[in-house]
C-alpha cells in the first residue's frame, strides 16, 4: 500500500488569479479619466480630432469677403467720370453754340420777316429780324451753360451726400467736373450779356433827314 500523499496541482488556481488581476486592471484603465497628456499622446499617435466642415466654410467665406471684387473696383467712379465729361462738353457747347441755337435763331428771323413784310419801321425790322434771333441764340447757349454748371456741381458734391466710400474720388474726375463748372459759369455770364445787350448793342436806324 502506497502511503505517499498524492500531490494536488494548484496551477489552475494561479491562472485564475492572473485572469482576475488582468480584468481588474483593464477595468481600472477604462474608468480612469483622460488627461491632457493622454490627448497629446493620442494626437502624436496620428489620431486627430474631427474638423467641423461648417467652420471651414465660414472661414473660407470670410476670406472671400475680404478680397476686393475686381469688377466693382473697375466700375468704381464710372458714372461720376461720365457726368464730369458731360459737364465739360456742355460748357464747351455753351461757348461755341449749338445747332439748336442756330435753328431757333433762324426761326425767329423768319417770323420777324413775316411780321414786317406788310411794312414797318427800320427799328421794328431790326428788333424783330435781328434782335429776336440774337436773344434766342443767347437764351439757348445760356441753357447749355446752366446745365454744365449744375452737372459739374453735382459731380463735385456727390461724395459728400452719397454712401461712404473707402477710397476718395479720383483726381481726374474732380478736375474735369471743375472745368465743366468753370465753363458753365463763363457761358452763363456771356449769355446774360448777350441777352440784355450788355456787350454789343443792337444797331439803331438813323433818323430820316428832310430834304430842302
CSV table of C-alpha atoms in Angstrom, one decimal:
chain,number,residue,atom,x,y,z
A,1,UNK,CA,0.0,0.0,0.0
A,2,UNK,CA,1.4,3.4,-1.0
A,3,UNK,CA,1.3,5.9,1.9
A,4,UNK,CA,2.7,8.8,-0.1
A,5,UNK,CA,0.1,11.5,-0.2
A,6,UNK,CA,-1.0,12.5,-3.6
A,7,UNK,CA,0.2,15.9,-4.8
A,8,UNK,CA,-2.6,18.3,-5.7
A,9,UNK,CA,-1.9,20.6,-8.6
A,10,UNK,CA,-2.5,24.3,-7.9
A,11,UNK,CA,-1.6,25.6,-11.3
A,12,UNK,CA,-5.2,26.3,-12.4
A,13,UNK,CA,-5.8,28.4,-9.3
A,14,UNK,CA,-2.8,30.6,-10.2
A,15,UNK,CA,-4.1,31.1,-13.7
A,16,UNK,CA,-7.5,32.2,-12.4
A,17,UNK,CA,-5.8,34.7,-10.1
A,18,UNK,CA,-3.9,36.2,-13.0
A,19,UNK,CA,-7.0,36.5,-15.2
A,20,UNK,CA,-8.9,38.2,-12.4
A,21,UNK,CA,-6.0,40.7,-11.9
A,22,UNK,CA,-5.9,41.4,-15.7
A,23,UNK,CA,-9.6,42.1,-15.8
A,24,UNK,CA,-9.4,44.3,-12.8
A,25,UNK,CA,-6.5,46.3,-14.4
A,26,UNK,CA,-8.4,46.7,-17.6
A,27,UNK,CA,-11.5,48.0,-15.8
A,28,UNK,CA,-9.4,50.5,-13.9
A,29,UNK,CA,-7.8,51.8,-17.1
A,30,UNK,CA,-11.3,52.3,-18.6
A,31,UNK,CA,-12.6,54.1,-15.5
A,32,UNK,CA,-9.5,56.4,-15.3
A,33,UNK,CA,-10.1,60.0,-16.5
A,34,UNK,CA,-8.5,61.1,-19.7
A,35,UNK,CA,-5.9,63.8,-19.1
A,36,UNK,CA,-4.3,66.4,-21.4
A,37,UNK,CA,-1.2,64.3,-21.6
A,38,UNK,CA,-3.3,61.4,-22.9
A,39,UNK,CA,-4.8,63.6,-25.5
A,40,UNK,CA,-1.5,64.9,-26.6
A,41,UNK,CA,-0.2,61.3,-26.9
A,42,UNK,CA,-3.2,60.3,-28.9
A,43,UNK,CA,-2.6,63.3,-31.3
A,44,UNK,CA,1.0,62.2,-31.6
A,45,UNK,CA,-0.1,58.7,-32.5
A,46,UNK,CA,-1.9,60.1,-35.5
A,47,UNK,CA,-5.5,60.3,-34.2
A,48,UNK,CA,-6.7,63.9,-34.9
A,49,UNK,CA,-9.9,65.5,-33.7
A,50,UNK,CA,-12.7,65.8,-36.2
A,51,UNK,CA,-12.8,69.0,-38.1
A,52,UNK,CA,-16.1,70.9,-38.4
A,53,UNK,CA,-16.8,71.5,-42.2
A,54,UNK,CA,-19.2,74.3,-41.4
A,55,UNK,CA,-16.5,76.3,-39.6
A,56,UNK,CA,-14.1,75.8,-42.5
A,57,UNK,CA,-16.8,77.0,-45.0
A,58,UNK,CA,-17.4,80.1,-42.8
A,59,UNK,CA,-13.7,80.9,-42.7
A,60,UNK,CA,-13.5,80.5,-46.4
A,61,UNK,CA,-16.4,82.8,-47.0
A,62,UNK,CA,-14.8,85.4,-44.7
A,63,UNK,CA,-11.6,85.3,-46.7
A,64,UNK,CA,-13.6,85.8,-49.9
A,65,UNK,CA,-15.5,88.7,-48.5
A,66,UNK,CA,-12.2,90.4,-47.5
A,67,UNK,CA,-10.9,90.1,-51.0
A,68,UNK,CA,-11.9,93.1,-53.2
A,69,UNK,CA,-14.1,92.5,-56.2
A,70,UNK,CA,-12.3,93.1,-59.4
A,71,UNK,CA,-15.4,94.2,-61.3
A,72,UNK,CA,-16.5,96.6,-58.5
A,73,UNK,CA,-13.1,98.1,-58.4
A,74,UNK,CA,-13.1,98.6,-62.2
A,75,UNK,CA,-16.5,100.1,-62.3
A,76,UNK,CA,-15.9,102.5,-59.4
A,77,UNK,CA,-16.3,106.1,-60.5
A,78,UNK,CA,-17.6,105.3,-64.0
A,79,UNK,CA,-20.8,107.3,-63.5
A,80,UNK,CA,-19.1,110.2,-61.9
A,81,UNK,CA,-16.5,110.3,-64.6
A,82,UNK,CA,-19.1,110.2,-67.4
A,83,UNK,CA,-21.1,113.1,-65.7
A,84,UNK,CA,-17.9,115.1,-65.4
A,85,UNK,CA,-17.2,114.7,-69.2
A,86,UNK,CA,-20.8,115.6,-70.0
A,87,UNK,CA,-20.5,118.8,-67.9
A,88,UNK,CA,-17.3,119.8,-69.7
A,89,UNK,CA,-18.9,119.1,-73.1
A,90,UNK,CA,-22.0,121.2,-72.2
A,91,UNK,CA,-19.7,124.0,-71.2
A,92,UNK,CA,-17.9,124.0,-74.5
A,93,UNK,CA,-21.2,123.9,-76.4
A,94,UNK,CA,-22.5,126.9,-74.5
A,95,UNK,CA,-19.5,128.9,-75.6
A,96,UNK,CA,-19.3,127.8,-79.2
A,97,UNK,CA,-23.0,127.5,-79.9
A,98,UNK,CA,-25.2,124.5,-80.8
A,99,UNK,CA,-27.2,123.7,-83.9
A,100,UNK,CA,-30.4,124.0,-81.8
A,101,UNK,CA,-29.5,127.7,-81.1
A,102,UNK,CA,-29.0,128.3,-84.8
A,103,UNK,CA,-32.2,126.7,-85.8
A,104,UNK,CA,-34.1,128.7,-83.1
A,105,UNK,CA,-32.4,131.9,-84.4
A,106,UNK,CA,-33.3,131.2,-88.0
A,107,UNK,CA,-36.9,130.6,-86.9
A,108,UNK,CA,-37.1,133.9,-85.1
A,109,UNK,CA,-35.6,135.6,-88.2
A,110,UNK,CA,-38.3,134.1,-90.4
A,111,UNK,CA,-41.0,135.2,-88.0
A,112,UNK,CA,-39.7,138.7,-88.0
A,113,UNK,CA,-39.6,138.8,-91.8
A,114,UNK,CA,-43.2,137.7,-92.0
A,115,UNK,CA,-44.2,140.2,-89.3
A,116,UNK,CA,-42.6,143.2,-91.1
A,117,UNK,CA,-43.4,142.1,-94.7
A,118,UNK,CA,-46.5,144.3,-94.7
A,119,UNK,CA,-44.5,147.3,-93.7
A,120,UNK,CA,-42.8,148.6,-90.6
A,121,UNK,CA,-40.2,151.0,-89.4
A,122,UNK,CA,-36.5,150.3,-89.6
A,123,UNK,CA,-36.3,150.0,-85.8
A,124,UNK,CA,-39.1,147.4,-85.8
A,125,UNK,CA,-37.4,145.4,-88.5
A,126,UNK,CA,-34.0,145.4,-86.7
A,127,UNK,CA,-35.7,144.3,-83.4
A,128,UNK,CA,-37.8,141.5,-84.9
A,129,UNK,CA,-35.5,140.2,-87.6
A,130,UNK,CA,-32.1,140.6,-85.9
A,131,UNK,CA,-32.7,141.3,-82.2
A,132,UNK,CA,-35.1,138.4,-81.6
A,133,UNK,CA,-32.7,135.9,-83.3
A,134,UNK,CA,-29.8,137.3,-81.3
A,135,UNK,CA,-31.6,136.9,-78.0
A,136,UNK,CA,-32.8,133.5,-78.8
A,137,UNK,CA,-29.3,132.3,-79.5
A,138,UNK,CA,-28.1,133.8,-76.2
A,139,UNK,CA,-31.0,132.0,-74.4
A,140,UNK,CA,-30.2,128.6,-75.8
A,141,UNK,CA,-26.5,129.0,-75.1
A,142,UNK,CA,-27.3,130.1,-71.6
A,143,UNK,CA,-29.4,126.9,-71.0
A,144,UNK,CA,-26.5,124.7,-72.1
A,145,UNK,CA,-24.2,126.7,-69.7
A,146,UNK,CA,-26.6,126.3,-66.8
A,147,UNK,CA,-26.8,122.5,-67.4
A,148,UNK,CA,-23.0,122.3,-67.5
A,149,UNK,CA,-22.8,124.2,-64.2
A,150,UNK,CA,-25.4,122.0,-62.5
A,151,UNK,CA,-23.9,118.7,-63.7
A,152,UNK,CA,-20.4,119.8,-62.7
A,153,UNK,CA,-21.5,120.8,-59.2
A,154,UNK,CA,-23.4,117.6,-58.8
A,155,UNK,CA,-20.3,115.6,-59.5
A,156,UNK,CA,-18.2,117.6,-57.1
A,157,UNK,CA,-20.7,117.4,-54.2
A,158,UNK,CA,-21.8,113.8,-54.8
A,159,UNK,CA,-19.3,112.1,-52.5
A,160,UNK,CA,-20.4,114.3,-49.5
A,161,UNK,CA,-24.0,113.1,-49.8
A,162,UNK,CA,-23.7,109.6,-51.2
A,163,UNK,CA,-22.8,106.3,-49.5
A,164,UNK,CA,-19.4,106.5,-47.7
A,165,UNK,CA,-16.5,105.0,-49.7
A,166,UNK,CA,-13.1,103.8,-48.5
A,167,UNK,CA,-11.4,105.5,-51.4
A,168,UNK,CA,-11.6,109.2,-52.4
A,169,UNK,CA,-12.9,110.3,-55.7
A,170,UNK,CA,-10.3,110.1,-58.5
A,171,UNK,CA,-8.5,113.4,-59.2
A,172,UNK,CA,-9.2,113.4,-62.9
A,173,UNK,CA,-12.9,113.3,-62.2
A,174,UNK,CA,-12.8,116.3,-60.0
A,175,UNK,CA,-10.6,118.2,-62.5
A,176,UNK,CA,-13.0,117.6,-65.4
A,177,UNK,CA,-16.0,118.4,-63.3
A,178,UNK,CA,-14.3,121.7,-62.1
A,179,UNK,CA,-13.6,122.5,-65.8
A,180,UNK,CA,-17.3,122.0,-66.6
A,181,UNK,CA,-18.3,124.3,-63.8
A,182,UNK,CA,-15.9,127.0,-64.9
A,183,UNK,CA,-17.1,126.8,-68.5
A,184,UNK,CA,-20.7,126.8,-67.3
A,185,UNK,CA,-20.2,130.0,-65.2
A,186,UNK,CA,-18.4,131.7,-68.2
A,187,UNK,CA,-21.2,130.6,-70.5
A,188,UNK,CA,-23.9,131.9,-68.2
A,189,UNK,CA,-22.2,135.3,-67.9
A,190,UNK,CA,-21.7,135.6,-71.7
A,191,UNK,CA,-25.3,134.6,-72.4
A,192,UNK,CA,-26.7,137.1,-69.9
A,193,UNK,CA,-24.6,139.8,-71.5
A,194,UNK,CA,-25.8,138.9,-75.0
A,195,UNK,CA,-29.5,138.7,-74.0
A,196,UNK,CA,-29.5,142.1,-72.3
A,197,UNK,CA,-27.3,143.7,-75.0
A,198,UNK,CA,-24.6,144.5,-72.5
A,199,UNK,CA,-21.6,143.6,-74.7
A,200,UNK,CA,-22.9,144.5,-78.2
A,201,UNK,CA,-25.9,146.8,-78.6
A,202,UNK,CA,-28.4,146.3,-81.4
A,203,UNK,CA,-27.9,148.6,-84.4
A,204,UNK,CA,-30.1,151.6,-84.4
A,205,UNK,CA,-31.7,153.2,-87.5
A,206,UNK,CA,-30.6,156.7,-88.2
A,207,UNK,CA,-33.2,159.5,-88.1
A,208,UNK,CA,-34.5,160.3,-91.5
A,209,UNK,CA,-33.3,163.6,-92.9
A,210,UNK,CA,-35.7,166.0,-94.5
A,211,UNK,CA,-34.9,167.4,-98.0
A,212,UNK,CA,-34.7,171.2,-98.6
